[in-house]
């Protein structure tokens, strides 16, 4: 019962955070950057200021599709960020560039997360089939269900390793935006606020994954009795 309360609370918090995040980005998207620097301009300048010249900045379709691809050394910015000259776009672009800086400097949590990507991809594709098999074979064995729990635990671990990676990238972004003069005393708190709410989405995702994992464990444990 307690786990259900936690899962419902996580769902409600997730909705609140998503709405607040969207509201903040819509608001800060109306605030221009000095010199009308676009998200792409910000990313390229941040790379150059940190002596990184082997990372590309590309535009990708979609909304909130911004990400850094360490395997290809590409900062992919969504259309709304790539060509927008707003403090919101600058914050997102600087955040993704922060991941490129982490990669260049060998930031340990990023290396750990990258190493887990193939494992998590396999776990995500396999876990549904394993749980289905566990339900069908439950009257014979509980081992299949525990296998599914182990696979799902890998995705939960990945969610928690992601937290320091995202928070650190945001800190790098806000610090550089202030030091470079792209954000001033008025707009730097806006960039920090936008990235703070973006970070909350990762926190709530990790908590949701943990709650789901505990729920699966409670089912498997009850079937042992």
mmCIF file of C-alpha atoms in Angstrom:
data_model
loop_
_atom_site.group_PDB
_atom_site.id
_atom_site.type_symbol
_atom_site.label_atom_id
_atom_site.label_comp_id
_atom_site.label_asym_id
_atom_site.label_seq_id
_atom_site.Cartn_x
_atom_site.Cartn_y
_atom_site.Cartn_z
ATOM 1 C CA UNK A 1 0.000 0.000 0.000
ATOM 2 C CA UNK A 2 2.828 2.401 0.923
ATOM 3 C CA UNK A 3 4.543 1.729 -2.404
ATOM 4 C CA UNK A 4 1.343 2.619 -4.277
ATOM 5 C CA UNK A 5 1.154 5.917 -2.379
ATOM 6 C CA UNK A 6 4.764 6.648 -3.315
ATOM 7 C CA UNK A 7 4.140 5.810 -6.982
ATOM 8 C CA UNK A 8 1.064 8.052 -7.118
ATOM 9 C CA UNK A 9 2.986 10.864 -5.409
ATOM 10 C CA UNK A 10 5.792 10.491 -7.954
ATOM 11 C CA UNK A 11 3.301 10.684 -10.829
ATOM 12 C CA UNK A 12 1.712 13.845 -9.421
ATOM 13 C CA UNK A 13 5.099 15.459 -8.795
ATOM 14 C CA UNK A 14 6.197 14.533 -12.312
ATOM 15 C CA UNK A 15 3.185 16.321 -13.796
ATOM 16 C CA UNK A 16 3.807 19.411 -11.663
ATOM 17 C CA UNK A 17 7.498 19.507 -12.578
ATOM 18 C CA UNK A 18 6.814 19.068 -16.302
ATOM 19 C CA UNK A 19 4.260 21.894 -16.313
ATOM 20 C CA UNK A 20 6.511 24.188 -14.298
ATOM 21 C CA UNK A 21 9.472 23.396 -16.543
ATOM 22 C CA UNK A 22 7.446 24.193 -19.664
ATOM 23 C CA UNK A 23 6.224 27.426 -18.089
ATOM 24 C CA UNK A 24 9.758 28.504 -17.159
ATOM 25 C CA UNK A 25 11.136 27.766 -20.619
ATOM 26 C CA UNK A 26 8.256 29.562 -22.319
ATOM 27 C CA UNK A 27 8.905 32.580 -20.081
ATOM 28 C CA UNK A 28 12.679 32.649 -20.523
ATOM 29 C CA UNK A 29 12.362 32.043 -24.255
ATOM 30 C CA UNK A 30 11.118 35.631 -24.468
ATOM 31 C CA UNK A 31 14.319 37.028 -22.902
ATOM 32 C CA UNK A 32 17.004 37.757 -25.553
ATOM 33 C CA UNK A 33 20.713 37.031 -25.187
ATOM 34 C CA UNK A 34 23.325 39.789 -25.698
ATOM 35 C CA UNK A 35 24.209 40.226 -29.349
ATOM 36 C CA UNK A 36 21.361 37.906 -30.345
ATOM 37 C CA UNK A 37 23.539 34.833 -29.845
ATOM 38 C CA UNK A 38 21.627 31.677 -30.766
ATOM 39 C CA UNK A 39 21.876 28.355 -28.985
ATOM 40 C CA UNK A 40 24.252 27.157 -31.699
ATOM 41 C CA UNK A 41 26.437 30.263 -31.227
ATOM 42 C CA UNK A 42 26.535 29.689 -27.479
ATOM 43 C CA UNK A 43 27.537 26.031 -27.831
ATOM 44 C CA UNK A 44 30.326 26.814 -30.303
ATOM 45 C CA UNK A 45 31.675 29.658 -28.169
ATOM 46 C CA UNK A 46 31.647 27.545 -25.019
ATOM 47 C CA UNK A 47 33.528 24.780 -26.826
ATOM 48 C CA UNK A 48 36.113 27.241 -28.150
ATOM 49 C CA UNK A 49 36.530 28.930 -24.760
ATOM 50 C CA UNK A 50 37.380 25.525 -23.298
ATOM 51 C CA UNK A 51 39.787 24.585 -26.090
ATOM 52 C CA UNK A 52 37.547 21.920 -27.607
ATOM 53 C CA UNK A 53 37.567 21.901 -31.407
ATOM 54 C CA UNK A 54 36.667 18.315 -32.313
ATOM 55 C CA UNK A 55 32.982 18.489 -31.301
ATOM 56 C CA UNK A 56 30.298 19.407 -33.843
ATOM 57 C CA UNK A 57 27.076 21.304 -33.167
ATOM 58 C CA UNK A 58 24.105 20.052 -35.182
ATOM 59 C CA UNK A 59 20.397 20.780 -35.393
ATOM 60 C CA UNK A 60 17.932 17.919 -34.886
ATOM 61 C CA UNK A 61 14.156 17.930 -35.348
ATOM 62 C CA UNK A 62 11.699 17.777 -32.486
ATOM 63 C CA UNK A 63 11.139 19.537 -29.170
ATOM 64 C CA UNK A 64 13.330 18.873 -26.128
ATOM 65 C CA UNK A 65 15.450 16.518 -28.232
ATOM 66 C CA UNK A 66 18.680 18.239 -27.194
ATOM 67 C CA UNK A 67 21.473 15.851 -26.227
ATOM 68 C CA UNK A 68 25.198 15.243 -26.487
ATOM 69 C CA UNK A 69 26.341 12.135 -28.348
ATOM 70 C CA UNK A 70 29.748 11.129 -26.920
ATOM 71 C CA UNK A 71 30.240 8.329 -29.457
ATOM 72 C CA UNK A 72 30.128 10.805 -32.356
ATOM 73 C CA UNK A 73 31.224 13.914 -30.444
ATOM 74 C CA UNK A 74 28.175 15.857 -31.563
ATOM 75 C CA UNK A 75 26.028 18.327 -29.625
ATOM 76 C CA UNK A 76 22.539 17.878 -31.043
ATOM 77 C CA UNK A 77 20.305 20.884 -30.423
ATOM 78 C CA UNK A 78 16.580 20.941 -31.156
ATOM 79 C CA UNK A 79 15.316 23.411 -33.729
ATOM 80 C CA UNK A 80 13.834 25.641 -31.013
ATOM 81 C CA UNK A 81 17.226 25.884 -29.281
ATOM 82 C CA UNK A 82 19.622 25.831 -32.237
ATOM 83 C CA UNK A 83 18.293 28.979 -33.880
ATOM 84 C CA UNK A 84 16.795 30.790 -30.875
ATOM 85 C CA UNK A 85 18.532 33.837 -29.391
ATOM 86 C CA UNK A 86 16.985 33.532 -25.938
ATOM 87 C CA UNK A 87 18.378 32.915 -22.477
ATOM 88 C CA UNK A 88 16.413 29.650 -22.347
ATOM 89 C CA UNK A 89 18.092 28.423 -25.531
ATOM 90 C CA UNK A 90 21.465 29.590 -24.233
ATOM 91 C CA UNK A 91 20.936 27.625 -21.002
ATOM 92 C CA UNK A 92 20.041 24.418 -22.849
ATOM 93 C CA UNK A 93 22.905 24.788 -25.317
ATOM 94 C CA UNK A 94 25.409 25.473 -22.525
ATOM 95 C CA UNK A 95 24.089 22.490 -20.566
ATOM 96 C CA UNK A 96 24.592 20.104 -23.491
ATOM 97 C CA UNK A 97 28.024 21.604 -24.080
ATOM 98 C CA UNK A 98 28.702 20.915 -20.419
ATOM 99 C CA UNK A 99 28.399 17.214 -21.281
ATOM 100 C CA UNK A 100 30.998 17.680 -24.018
ATOM 101 C CA UNK A 101 33.305 19.247 -21.418
ATOM 102 C CA UNK A 102 32.698 16.298 -19.100
ATOM 103 C CA UNK A 103 33.614 13.940 -21.939
ATOM 104 C CA UNK A 104 36.779 15.853 -22.766
ATOM 105 C CA UNK A 105 37.892 15.928 -19.128
ATOM 106 C CA UNK A 106 37.039 12.275 -18.420
ATOM 107 C CA UNK A 107 34.316 13.014 -15.866
ATOM 108 C CA UNK A 108 33.889 9.681 -14.042
ATOM 109 C CA UNK A 109 30.064 9.562 -13.717
ATOM 110 C CA UNK A 110 29.695 10.266 -17.446
ATOM 111 C CA UNK A 111 32.135 7.463 -18.270
ATOM 112 C CA UNK A 112 30.178 5.133 -15.996
ATOM 113 C CA UNK A 113 26.856 6.126 -17.586
ATOM 114 C CA UNK A 114 28.239 5.666 -21.102
ATOM 115 C CA UNK A 115 29.536 2.214 -20.167
ATOM 116 C CA UNK A 116 26.061 1.242 -18.935
ATOM 117 C CA UNK A 117 24.221 2.374 -22.086
ATOM 118 C CA UNK A 118 24.436 -0.967 -23.985
ATOM 119 C CA UNK A 119 23.510 -2.881 -20.822
ATOM 120 C CA UNK A 120 20.509 -0.644 -20.165
ATOM 121 C CA UNK A 121 19.385 -0.818 -23.792
ATOM 122 C CA UNK A 122 19.375 -4.612 -23.556
ATOM 123 C CA UNK A 123 17.634 -4.539 -20.170
ATOM 124 C CA UNK A 124 14.908 -2.208 -21.451
ATOM 125 C CA UNK A 125 14.179 -4.443 -24.440
ATOM 126 C CA UNK A 126 14.270 -7.675 -22.451
ATOM 127 C CA UNK A 127 12.595 -6.779 -19.170
ATOM 128 C CA UNK A 128 8.991 -6.761 -20.469
ATOM 129 C CA UNK A 129 9.367 -10.238 -21.974
ATOM 130 C CA UNK A 130 11.028 -11.541 -18.827
ATOM 131 C CA UNK A 131 8.237 -10.213 -16.592
ATOM 132 C CA UNK A 132 5.641 -11.717 -18.916
ATOM 133 C CA UNK A 133 7.393 -15.069 -18.745
ATOM 134 C CA UNK A 134 7.606 -14.695 -14.964
ATOM 135 C CA UNK A 135 3.852 -14.167 -14.723
ATOM 136 C CA UNK A 136 3.115 -17.159 -16.949
ATOM 137 C CA UNK A 137 5.530 -19.458 -15.122
ATOM 138 C CA UNK A 138 4.897 -18.128 -11.621
ATOM 139 C CA UNK A 139 3.202 -21.317 -10.491
ATOM 140 C CA UNK A 140 6.374 -23.250 -11.382
ATOM 141 C CA UNK A 141 9.254 -20.882 -10.504
ATOM 142 C CA UNK A 142 9.972 -17.407 -9.208
ATOM 143 C CA UNK A 143 13.482 -17.215 -10.663
ATOM 144 C CA UNK A 144 12.333 -15.683 -13.959
ATOM 145 C CA UNK A 145 10.606 -12.860 -12.083
ATOM 146 C CA UNK A 146 13.772 -12.121 -10.122
ATOM 147 C CA UNK A 147 15.723 -12.074 -13.376
ATOM 148 C CA UNK A 148 13.378 -9.353 -14.596
ATOM 149 C CA UNK A 149 13.912 -7.437 -11.362
ATOM 150 C CA UNK A 150 17.683 -7.596 -11.822
ATOM 151 C CA UNK A 151 17.327 -6.281 -15.372
ATOM 152 C CA UNK A 152 15.032 -3.477 -14.224
ATOM 153 C CA UNK A 153 17.477 -2.656 -11.417
ATOM 154 C CA UNK A 154 20.046 -1.821 -14.091
ATOM 155 C CA UNK A 155 17.748 0.882 -15.470
ATOM 156 C CA UNK A 156 17.199 2.219 -11.943
ATOM 157 C CA UNK A 157 20.955 2.340 -11.368
ATOM 158 C CA UNK A 158 21.338 4.168 -14.680
ATOM 159 C CA UNK A 159 18.747 6.754 -13.579
ATOM 160 C CA UNK A 160 20.659 7.514 -10.380
ATOM 161 C CA UNK A 161 24.055 7.676 -12.112
ATOM 162 C CA UNK A 162 22.486 10.175 -14.520
ATOM 163 C CA UNK A 163 21.735 12.622 -11.677
ATOM 164 C CA UNK A 164 25.306 13.831 -10.942
ATOM 165 C CA UNK A 165 26.009 13.930 -14.688
ATOM 166 C CA UNK A 166 23.080 16.271 -15.349
ATOM 167 C CA UNK A 167 23.580 18.424 -12.256
ATOM 168 C CA UNK A 168 27.279 18.868 -12.973
ATOM 169 C CA UNK A 169 26.590 19.824 -16.609
ATOM 170 C CA UNK A 170 24.111 22.475 -15.430
ATOM 171 C CA UNK A 171 26.619 23.888 -12.947
ATOM 172 C CA UNK A 172 29.242 24.133 -15.669
ATOM 173 C CA UNK A 173 26.707 25.810 -17.949
ATOM 174 C CA UNK A 174 25.560 28.455 -15.446
ATOM 175 C CA UNK A 175 29.124 29.257 -14.361
ATOM 176 C CA UNK A 176 30.297 29.689 -17.947
ATOM 177 C CA UNK A 177 27.268 31.762 -18.966
ATOM 178 C CA UNK A 178 28.077 34.195 -16.152
ATOM 179 C CA UNK A 179 31.838 34.278 -16.744
ATOM 180 C CA UNK A 180 31.468 34.736 -20.495
ATOM 181 C CA UNK A 181 29.064 37.663 -20.125
ATOM 182 C CA UNK A 182 26.302 35.934 -22.066
ATOM 183 C CA UNK A 183 24.228 35.990 -18.880
ATOM 184 C CA UNK A 184 24.278 39.009 -16.580
ATOM 185 C CA UNK A 185 23.037 39.569 -13.031
ATOM 186 C CA UNK A 186 19.453 39.542 -14.298
ATOM 187 C CA UNK A 187 19.535 36.641 -16.747
ATOM 188 C CA UNK A 188 21.952 34.266 -14.975
ATOM 189 C CA UNK A 189 19.343 33.370 -12.306
ATOM 190 C CA UNK A 190 16.879 32.709 -15.151
ATOM 191 C CA UNK A 191 19.259 30.230 -16.779
ATOM 192 C CA UNK A 192 19.909 28.591 -13.414
ATOM 193 C CA UNK A 193 16.188 28.368 -12.699
ATOM 194 C CA UNK A 194 15.394 26.771 -16.058
ATOM 195 C CA UNK A 195 18.135 24.177 -15.657
ATOM 196 C CA UNK A 196 17.111 23.514 -12.049
ATOM 197 C CA UNK A 197 13.614 22.497 -13.142
ATOM 198 C CA UNK A 198 15.078 20.413 -15.951
ATOM 199 C CA UNK A 199 17.213 18.612 -13.351
ATOM 200 C CA UNK A 200 14.117 17.910 -11.274
ATOM 201 C CA UNK A 201 12.759 15.795 -14.143
ATOM 202 C CA UNK A 202 15.761 13.468 -13.776
ATOM 203 C CA UNK A 203 15.325 13.334 -10.001
ATOM 204 C CA UNK A 204 11.668 12.386 -10.263
ATOM 205 C CA UNK A 205 12.442 9.835 -12.994
ATOM 206 C CA UNK A 206 15.015 8.185 -10.715
ATOM 207 C CA UNK A 207 12.584 8.132 -7.790
ATOM 208 C CA UNK A 208 9.847 6.720 -10.038
ATOM 209 C CA UNK A 209 12.176 3.984 -11.251
ATOM 210 C CA UNK A 210 13.141 3.152 -7.662
ATOM 211 C CA UNK A 211 9.486 3.003 -6.574
ATOM 212 C CA UNK A 212 8.683 0.664 -9.456
ATOM 213 C CA UNK A 213 11.656 -1.532 -8.587
ATOM 214 C CA UNK A 214 10.506 -1.777 -4.963
ATOM 215 C CA UNK A 215 7.020 -2.654 -6.176
ATOM 216 C CA UNK A 216 8.366 -5.537 -8.281
ATOM 217 C CA UNK A 217 10.502 -6.728 -5.378
ATOM 218 C CA UNK A 218 7.475 -6.720 -3.057
ATOM 219 C CA UNK A 219 5.557 -8.891 -5.542
ATOM 220 C CA UNK A 220 8.408 -11.373 -5.862
ATOM 221 C CA UNK A 221 8.931 -11.448 -2.093
ATOM 222 C CA UNK A 222 5.253 -12.077 -1.394
ATOM 223 C CA UNK A 223 5.268 -14.994 -3.826
ATOM 224 C CA UNK A 224 8.022 -16.627 -1.789
ATOM 225 C CA UNK A 225 5.809 -16.901 1.268
#
